[in-house]
Structure formats: C-alpha cells, structure tokens
XYZ file of C-alpha atoms in Angstrom:
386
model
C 9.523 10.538 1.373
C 6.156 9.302 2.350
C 4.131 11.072 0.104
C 1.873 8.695 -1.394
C 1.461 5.105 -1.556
C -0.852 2.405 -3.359
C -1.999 -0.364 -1.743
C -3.712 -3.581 -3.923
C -4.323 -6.735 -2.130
C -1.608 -9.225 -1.491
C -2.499 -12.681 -2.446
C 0.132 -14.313 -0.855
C -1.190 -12.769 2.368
C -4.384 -15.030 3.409
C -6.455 -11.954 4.395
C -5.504 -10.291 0.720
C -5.036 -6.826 3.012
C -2.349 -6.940 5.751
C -4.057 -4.737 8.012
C -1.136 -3.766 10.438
C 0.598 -2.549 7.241
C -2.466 -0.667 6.274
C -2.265 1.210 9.663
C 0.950 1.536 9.329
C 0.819 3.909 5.878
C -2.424 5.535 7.726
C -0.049 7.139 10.196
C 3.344 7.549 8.200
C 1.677 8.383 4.264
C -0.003 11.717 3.541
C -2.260 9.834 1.004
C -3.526 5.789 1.418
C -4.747 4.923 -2.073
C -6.528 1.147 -1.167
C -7.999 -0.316 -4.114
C -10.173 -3.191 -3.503
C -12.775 -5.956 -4.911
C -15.755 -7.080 -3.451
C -14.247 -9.777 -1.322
C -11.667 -7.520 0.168
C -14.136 -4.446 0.763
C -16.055 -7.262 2.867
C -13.092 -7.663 5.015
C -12.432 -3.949 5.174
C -16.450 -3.806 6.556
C -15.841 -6.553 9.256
C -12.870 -5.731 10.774
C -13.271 -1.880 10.840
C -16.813 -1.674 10.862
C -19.020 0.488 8.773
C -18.995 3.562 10.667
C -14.985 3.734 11.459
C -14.591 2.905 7.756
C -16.304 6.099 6.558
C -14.724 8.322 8.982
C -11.268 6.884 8.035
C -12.380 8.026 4.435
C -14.118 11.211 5.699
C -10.474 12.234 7.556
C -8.850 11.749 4.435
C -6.555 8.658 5.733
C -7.958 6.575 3.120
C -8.627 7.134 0.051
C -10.965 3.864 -0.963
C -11.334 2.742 -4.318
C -13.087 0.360 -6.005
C -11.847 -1.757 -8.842
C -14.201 -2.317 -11.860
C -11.810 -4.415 -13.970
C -8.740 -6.510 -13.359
C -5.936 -7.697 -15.797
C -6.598 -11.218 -17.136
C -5.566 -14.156 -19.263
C -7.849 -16.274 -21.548
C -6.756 -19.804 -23.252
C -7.623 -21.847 -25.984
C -6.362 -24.282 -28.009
C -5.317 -23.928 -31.138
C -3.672 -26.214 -34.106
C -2.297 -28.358 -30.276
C -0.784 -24.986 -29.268
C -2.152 -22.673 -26.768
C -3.394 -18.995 -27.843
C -3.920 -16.986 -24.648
C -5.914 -13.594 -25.324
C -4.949 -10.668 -23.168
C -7.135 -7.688 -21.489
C -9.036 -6.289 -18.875
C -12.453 -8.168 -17.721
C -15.449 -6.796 -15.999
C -18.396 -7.781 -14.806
C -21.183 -6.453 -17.294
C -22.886 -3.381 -15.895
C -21.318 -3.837 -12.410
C -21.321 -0.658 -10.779
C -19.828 0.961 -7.600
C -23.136 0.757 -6.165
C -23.770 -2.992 -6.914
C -20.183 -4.188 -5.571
C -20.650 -1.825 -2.272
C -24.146 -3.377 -1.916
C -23.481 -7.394 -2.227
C -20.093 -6.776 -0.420
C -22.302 -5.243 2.900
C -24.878 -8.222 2.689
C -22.143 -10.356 2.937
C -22.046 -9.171 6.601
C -25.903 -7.741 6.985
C -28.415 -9.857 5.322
C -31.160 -7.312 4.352
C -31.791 -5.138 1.323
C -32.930 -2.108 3.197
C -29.706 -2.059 4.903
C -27.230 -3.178 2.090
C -29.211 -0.113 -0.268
C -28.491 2.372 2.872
C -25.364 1.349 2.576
C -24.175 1.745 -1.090
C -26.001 5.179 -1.294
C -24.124 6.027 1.744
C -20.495 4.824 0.528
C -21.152 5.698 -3.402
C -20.501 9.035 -2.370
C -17.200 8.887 -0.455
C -15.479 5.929 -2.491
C -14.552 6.193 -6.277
C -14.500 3.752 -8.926
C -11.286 2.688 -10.887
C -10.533 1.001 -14.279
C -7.564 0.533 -16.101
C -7.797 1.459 -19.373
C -7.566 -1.811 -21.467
C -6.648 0.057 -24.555
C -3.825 1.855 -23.273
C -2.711 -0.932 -20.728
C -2.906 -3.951 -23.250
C -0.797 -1.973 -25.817
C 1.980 -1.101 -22.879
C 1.936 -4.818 -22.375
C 2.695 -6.184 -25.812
C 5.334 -3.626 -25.853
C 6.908 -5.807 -23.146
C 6.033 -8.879 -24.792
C 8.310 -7.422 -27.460
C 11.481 -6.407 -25.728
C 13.621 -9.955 -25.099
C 15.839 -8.431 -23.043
C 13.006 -7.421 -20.248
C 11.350 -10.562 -21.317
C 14.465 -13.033 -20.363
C 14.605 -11.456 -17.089
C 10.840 -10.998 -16.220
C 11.015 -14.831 -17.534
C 14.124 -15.614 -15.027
C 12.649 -13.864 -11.860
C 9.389 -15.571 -12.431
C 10.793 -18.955 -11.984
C 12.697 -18.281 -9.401
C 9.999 -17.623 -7.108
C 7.472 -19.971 -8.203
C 9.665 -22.537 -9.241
C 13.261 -22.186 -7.140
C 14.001 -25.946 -7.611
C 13.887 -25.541 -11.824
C 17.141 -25.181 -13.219
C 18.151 -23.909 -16.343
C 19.676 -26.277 -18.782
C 20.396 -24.228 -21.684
C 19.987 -20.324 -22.304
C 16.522 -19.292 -21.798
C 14.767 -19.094 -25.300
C 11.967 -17.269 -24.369
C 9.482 -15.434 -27.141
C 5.597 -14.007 -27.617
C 4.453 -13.881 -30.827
C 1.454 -11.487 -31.426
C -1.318 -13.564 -33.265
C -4.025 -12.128 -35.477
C -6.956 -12.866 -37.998
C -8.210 -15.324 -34.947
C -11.163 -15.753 -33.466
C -10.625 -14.719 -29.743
C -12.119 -11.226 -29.048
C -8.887 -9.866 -27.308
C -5.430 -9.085 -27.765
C -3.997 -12.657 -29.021
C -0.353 -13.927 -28.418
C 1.476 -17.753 -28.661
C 4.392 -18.343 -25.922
C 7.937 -19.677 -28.070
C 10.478 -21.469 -25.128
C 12.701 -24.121 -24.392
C 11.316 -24.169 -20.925
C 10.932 -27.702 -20.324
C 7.053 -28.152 -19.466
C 7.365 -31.758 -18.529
C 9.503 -30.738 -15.626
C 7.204 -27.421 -14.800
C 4.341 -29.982 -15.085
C 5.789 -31.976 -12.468
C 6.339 -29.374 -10.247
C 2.933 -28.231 -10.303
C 1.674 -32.007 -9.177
C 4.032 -31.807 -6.424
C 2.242 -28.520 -5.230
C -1.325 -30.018 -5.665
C -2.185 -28.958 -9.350
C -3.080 -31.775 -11.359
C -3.292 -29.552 -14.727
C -0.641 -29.492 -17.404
C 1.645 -26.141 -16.926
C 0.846 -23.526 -19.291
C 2.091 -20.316 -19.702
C -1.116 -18.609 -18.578
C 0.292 -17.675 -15.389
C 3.326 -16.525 -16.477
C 1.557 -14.369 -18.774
C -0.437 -13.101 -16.300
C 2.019 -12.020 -13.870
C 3.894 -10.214 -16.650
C 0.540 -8.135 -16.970
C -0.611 -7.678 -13.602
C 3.204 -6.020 -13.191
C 2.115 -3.763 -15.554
C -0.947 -2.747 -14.617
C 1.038 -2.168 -11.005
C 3.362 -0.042 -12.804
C 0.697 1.532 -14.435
C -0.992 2.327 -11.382
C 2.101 3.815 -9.432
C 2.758 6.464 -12.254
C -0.809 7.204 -12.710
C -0.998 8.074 -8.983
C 2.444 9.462 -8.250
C 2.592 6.784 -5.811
C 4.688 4.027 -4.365
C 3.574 0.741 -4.896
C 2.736 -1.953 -2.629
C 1.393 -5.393 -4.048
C 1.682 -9.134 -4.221
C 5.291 -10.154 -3.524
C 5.166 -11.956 -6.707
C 5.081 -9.093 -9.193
C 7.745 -6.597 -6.882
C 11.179 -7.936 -8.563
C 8.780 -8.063 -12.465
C 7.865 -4.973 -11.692
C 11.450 -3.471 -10.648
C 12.293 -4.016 -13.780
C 9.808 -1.933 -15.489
C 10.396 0.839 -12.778
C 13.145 0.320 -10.664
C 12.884 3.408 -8.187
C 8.920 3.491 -7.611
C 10.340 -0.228 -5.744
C 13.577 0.680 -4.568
C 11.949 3.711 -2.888
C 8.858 1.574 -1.233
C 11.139 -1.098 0.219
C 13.427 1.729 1.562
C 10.277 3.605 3.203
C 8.321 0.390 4.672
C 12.279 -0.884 5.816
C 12.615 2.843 7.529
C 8.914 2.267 9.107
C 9.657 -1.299 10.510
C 13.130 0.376 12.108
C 11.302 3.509 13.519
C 8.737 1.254 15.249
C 11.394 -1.600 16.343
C 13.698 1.339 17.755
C 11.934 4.411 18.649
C 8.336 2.963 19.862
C 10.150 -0.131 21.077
C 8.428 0.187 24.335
C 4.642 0.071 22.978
C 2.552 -1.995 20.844
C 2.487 -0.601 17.125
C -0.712 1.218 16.825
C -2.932 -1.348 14.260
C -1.793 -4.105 17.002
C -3.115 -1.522 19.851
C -6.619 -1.171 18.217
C -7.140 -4.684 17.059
C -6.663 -6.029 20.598
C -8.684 -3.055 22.398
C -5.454 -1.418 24.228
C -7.082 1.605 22.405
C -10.484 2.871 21.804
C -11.833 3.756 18.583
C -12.246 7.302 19.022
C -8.996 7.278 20.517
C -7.377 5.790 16.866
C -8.950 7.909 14.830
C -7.453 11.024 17.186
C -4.038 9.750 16.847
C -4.572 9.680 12.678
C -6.068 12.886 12.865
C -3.210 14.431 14.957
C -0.437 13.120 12.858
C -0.717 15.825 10.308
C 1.960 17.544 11.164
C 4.264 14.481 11.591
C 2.985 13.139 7.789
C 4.424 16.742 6.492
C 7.281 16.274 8.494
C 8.073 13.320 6.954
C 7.248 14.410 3.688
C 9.793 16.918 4.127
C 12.352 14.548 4.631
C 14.448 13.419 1.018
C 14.054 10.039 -0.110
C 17.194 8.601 1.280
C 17.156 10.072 4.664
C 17.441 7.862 7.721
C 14.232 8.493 8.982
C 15.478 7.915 13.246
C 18.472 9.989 12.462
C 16.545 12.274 11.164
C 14.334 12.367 13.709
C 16.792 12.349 16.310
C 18.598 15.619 15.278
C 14.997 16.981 14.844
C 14.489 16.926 18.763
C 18.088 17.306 20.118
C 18.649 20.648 17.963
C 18.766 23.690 19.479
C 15.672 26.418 19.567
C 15.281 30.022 20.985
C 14.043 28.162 24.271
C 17.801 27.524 24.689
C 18.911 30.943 24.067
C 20.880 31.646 26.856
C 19.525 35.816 26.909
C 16.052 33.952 27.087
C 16.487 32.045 29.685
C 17.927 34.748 31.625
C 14.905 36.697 30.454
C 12.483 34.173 31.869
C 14.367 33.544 35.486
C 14.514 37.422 36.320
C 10.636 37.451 35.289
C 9.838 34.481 37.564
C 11.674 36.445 40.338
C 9.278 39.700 39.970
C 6.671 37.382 40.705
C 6.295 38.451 44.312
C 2.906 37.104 45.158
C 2.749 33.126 45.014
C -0.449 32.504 43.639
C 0.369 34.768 40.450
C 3.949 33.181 40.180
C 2.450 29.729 40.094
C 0.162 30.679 37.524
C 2.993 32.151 36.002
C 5.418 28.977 35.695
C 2.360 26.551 34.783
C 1.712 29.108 31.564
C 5.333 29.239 30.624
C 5.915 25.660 30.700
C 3.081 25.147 28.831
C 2.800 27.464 26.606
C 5.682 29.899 26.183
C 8.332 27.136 26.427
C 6.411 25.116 23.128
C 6.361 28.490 21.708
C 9.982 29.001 21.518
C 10.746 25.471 21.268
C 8.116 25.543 18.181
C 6.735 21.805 16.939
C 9.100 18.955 16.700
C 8.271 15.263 15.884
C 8.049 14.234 19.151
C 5.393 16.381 20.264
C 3.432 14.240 18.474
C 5.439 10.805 18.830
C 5.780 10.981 22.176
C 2.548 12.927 23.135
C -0.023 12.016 21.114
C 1.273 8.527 19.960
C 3.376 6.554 22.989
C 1.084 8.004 25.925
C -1.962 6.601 24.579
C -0.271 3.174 23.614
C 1.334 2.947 26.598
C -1.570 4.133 28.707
C-alpha cells in the first residue's frame, strides 16, 4: 500500500497537474514518478520555484521525468473513408536539455539563465519514451480483441457522449490496413455508430468538425500507454479521468488499488487531520514556510514505510488507530513500578527534575518505540496548526 505511484497530467484538470494531489502522494507515496511536457514543467517552475523544485528532486520526493514522445493519431482520407495511422511522435532531435531550457524562458527571458538552468536540471531529471515498437504492437492487439473493444467502445461514449443511446448492438471493428502510403501503423474503424448523431453532439459542444473516430482511437491508445507505464514502473496509476474505466479494463487492480489508496488519503485527511489545513493547501497560502515543507517531507520517512507496510486493503485510520492505542513496554506494569521507585531515590530536586524531563523525553519514546503519530501529530498537525 503506497508504494509507488505515477502521475501524468490530467487534462480535464485546467492546470494539467492538480497540485494538492501532487502533495498529497509527496507525503503518503515512497516514490512520486511525475512525468511531464514542456508546458506542464513550466507550471511545475512557477508555482514551486526553481530552487524548491530541485530539492524536492534532490530529497527523493519526486522523481521528475520528462516525456520525449506521446501516443498519437494521424488521419487521412482515403477511397471517402478515413485511414488513421497509429504511433508515438516526437519532436526531431528534442532533447531533455532543449525542453528544460524553453520551458525556464517561459518564466526567465534570458539565455544565460535558461542554459544555467538545463545544465543544472539535466542532471537530476531523466528522460522517458515509450517504445513505439513495443507499444503500437500491444495496441493493435487490442484493436483485435472485440470483446475489450465493445466495452472500451461502450465506456468511451458514456463519458463523452452520456446523452447517445444505443439503438442496436454495438458493431464495432478495426481493420489493420497495409501496402498504404502513411508511414505508421495503419487501421480503418467498421461501426454502426451513428456519426450523424455523434456529429451533432459535437456542434452542440462547440466543434464544428465532422466526428471521426480519431479520438476514440486515441483514447484507446493513450490507455495503453497508461497501462504500459504502470507495469513498467510497478506503480499505480493516476491520469486523465477519461482513460481510468479504458484502462480498468486492460488492468483492473493497478485502478482498483489507486482509487482505494487516494479514497483512504481523502478519509485520513477529512477524519484524522480534520482540524488543520491539508499540507499543499498550508504551503500554497503561506500558513507554512518553505523550509518548513520540505522538513515535514523529509520527516515522513518513517510514516511512508509505515504505510508501505500496511496490505493493500487495510483501512488505513483503523489501522492507524490500533497503531497508537496498542500496548508497549512503557505500559508494563513492572516498568512503571521500576520508574516510580527510581523517581523516589531522587533525593536532591535539581537532579530529580533533570531526571523526569529525560525520562519523558527520552526513556518513555524509548519504550514506547515510533508510532505513526509521532510523526502525524508531531511533525505534521503542530506545524499546520501553528
């Protein structure tokens, strides 16, 4: 529980990173994976800041990497049919140095600086690609299986189009095209989807283009390459709401298990820090110092393994709860009989008072050993509150 998780940008989130959720898997995750484009490494620079951006990276509570390629759809027309050509696009010779360098002078408008810069970052931030190769072929296995396809199909309307209705059984099938001209991976789109109605739709959301199944398509793909992702890194997954029920499909327990951990999270902070702001909300609105955040992440080792400990389907405050209510050494009864009859030897007051201050505070956490709450409650709540 809480191990790892993977974090691409949401686009139905205007900002394309929700940063309290960000903060959030910075202080409950062992390992952050963010994965990022330009666009969305610019917003990581303005509202952290250079400097708090590499020490969050330096500290290990995020691991930042930058995305050469993405999944994408091309579209032509063929014989008055549409041939869409799958893959992965890049930028020719775009490197991690060029995207960290036009993404700072987006924010700092001078060449010395933006150079500093992506020297500076190049070294703490890695590059990834998916492999279009190995990705495309996973893909046009899908495109192949009418069973996953029907349902991909199904769950795909329903949350772009929830006012299209069915008429008939869906008909849905991709037929892999070759001998053409497009340089990619080729397929044609078989339905009885009716495209008038789809096309109507659209208008009534602002798009004055005919539907096509390019975006279809490309959600189908882009929940791959998700997928793809989340066993590549051992990870749970979170990403654009559109692709979560597509991609529970392909993997049902990499989702299951992230909507169980983020629903434990929201619980933890709506029950047990109740009383103080969540800690991304703290920071943002300068209730907390920057040096102060960064010692709360770096404290919260010992609650990330804690958690890690935990199995998948625990209830993380019940959990917790019997974590801090069960019983230590410190409430052996011999021990504390131990500790009252050498409190009493204690003739002289200035030694006894010595005496109790060092076994409250250190003989009594000794006993009592490390429990969640040291660090909850200590570390976390006092400086919110505070």
């Amino acid at each position: 529980m809480f191990e790892s998780i993977c974090i691409k940008s949401n686009l139905s989130n205007n900002q394309k990173i929700d940063f309290s959720l960000l903060i959030n898997a910075m202080l409950f995750y062992n390992d952050v994976n963010l994965f990022v484009h330009e666009s969305e490494l610019t917003l990581l620079l303005e509202k952290f800041g250079v400097e708090l951006l590499a020490e969050l990276i330096n500290i290990g509570r995020i691991k930042l990497h930058i995305r050469q390629n993405t999944f994408g759809i091309a579209s032509q027309f063929d014989e008055n049919k549409s041939l869409y050509g799958v893959g992965c696009f890049s930028k020719n010779d775009d490197s991690v140095h060029g995207v960290l360098y036009r993404a700072h002078r987006k924010i700092v408008n001078n060449s010395s600086k933006n150079n500093k810069f992506a020297d500076r970052f190049s070294y703490i931030v890695s590059s990834h690609s998916f492999p279009n190769e190995e990705v495309v072929k996973e893909i046009m296995d899908d495109f192949q299986s009418s069973e996953y396809l029907n349902e991909a199909v199904k769950e795909y309307l329903k949350f772009n189009y929830p006012s299209y209705c069915l008429q008939y059984p869906l008909e849905f099938n991709v037929e892999r095209i070759t001998n053409n001209d497009f340089p990619w991976e080729s397929v044609r789109v078989h339905s009885n989807l009716n495209i008038a109605k789809l096309t109507d739709l659209d208008k009534e959301k602002g798009y004055n283009s005919p539907f096509n199944y390019g975006g279809l398509l490309l959600t189908l793909g882009e929940s791959r390459c998700d997928n793809y992702l989340s066993a590549n890194f051992s990870s749970d997954l979170i990403t654009d709401q559109r692709f979560s029920k597509i991609i529970s499909l392909q993997l049902k327990n990499s989702i299951r298990q992230t909507d169980y951990d983020l629903q434990q999270i929201e619980l933890f902070n709506n029950h047990v820090l109740c009383d103080c702001p969540q800690l991304g909300d703290a920071f943002f609105e300068k209730v907390i110092s920057t040096r102060q955040f960064l010692e709360i992440l770096e404290k919260g080792d010992k609650w990330r393994t804690w958690l890690n400990s935990q199995p998948n389907n625990a209830d993380l405050i019940g959990a917790y709860i019997n974590e801090v209510t069960k019983e230590t050494m410190a409430d052996n009864k011999l021990i504390k009989i131990g500790r009252f009859i050498l409190s009493c030897f204690m003739q002289n007051p200035v030694v006894a008072g010595i005496y109790n201050v060092f076994d409250s505070l250190y003989i009594d956490k000794l006993l009592t050993g490390w429990k969640p709450n040291h660090y909850i409650q200590d570390e976390l709540v006092s400086r919110l509150k505070a």
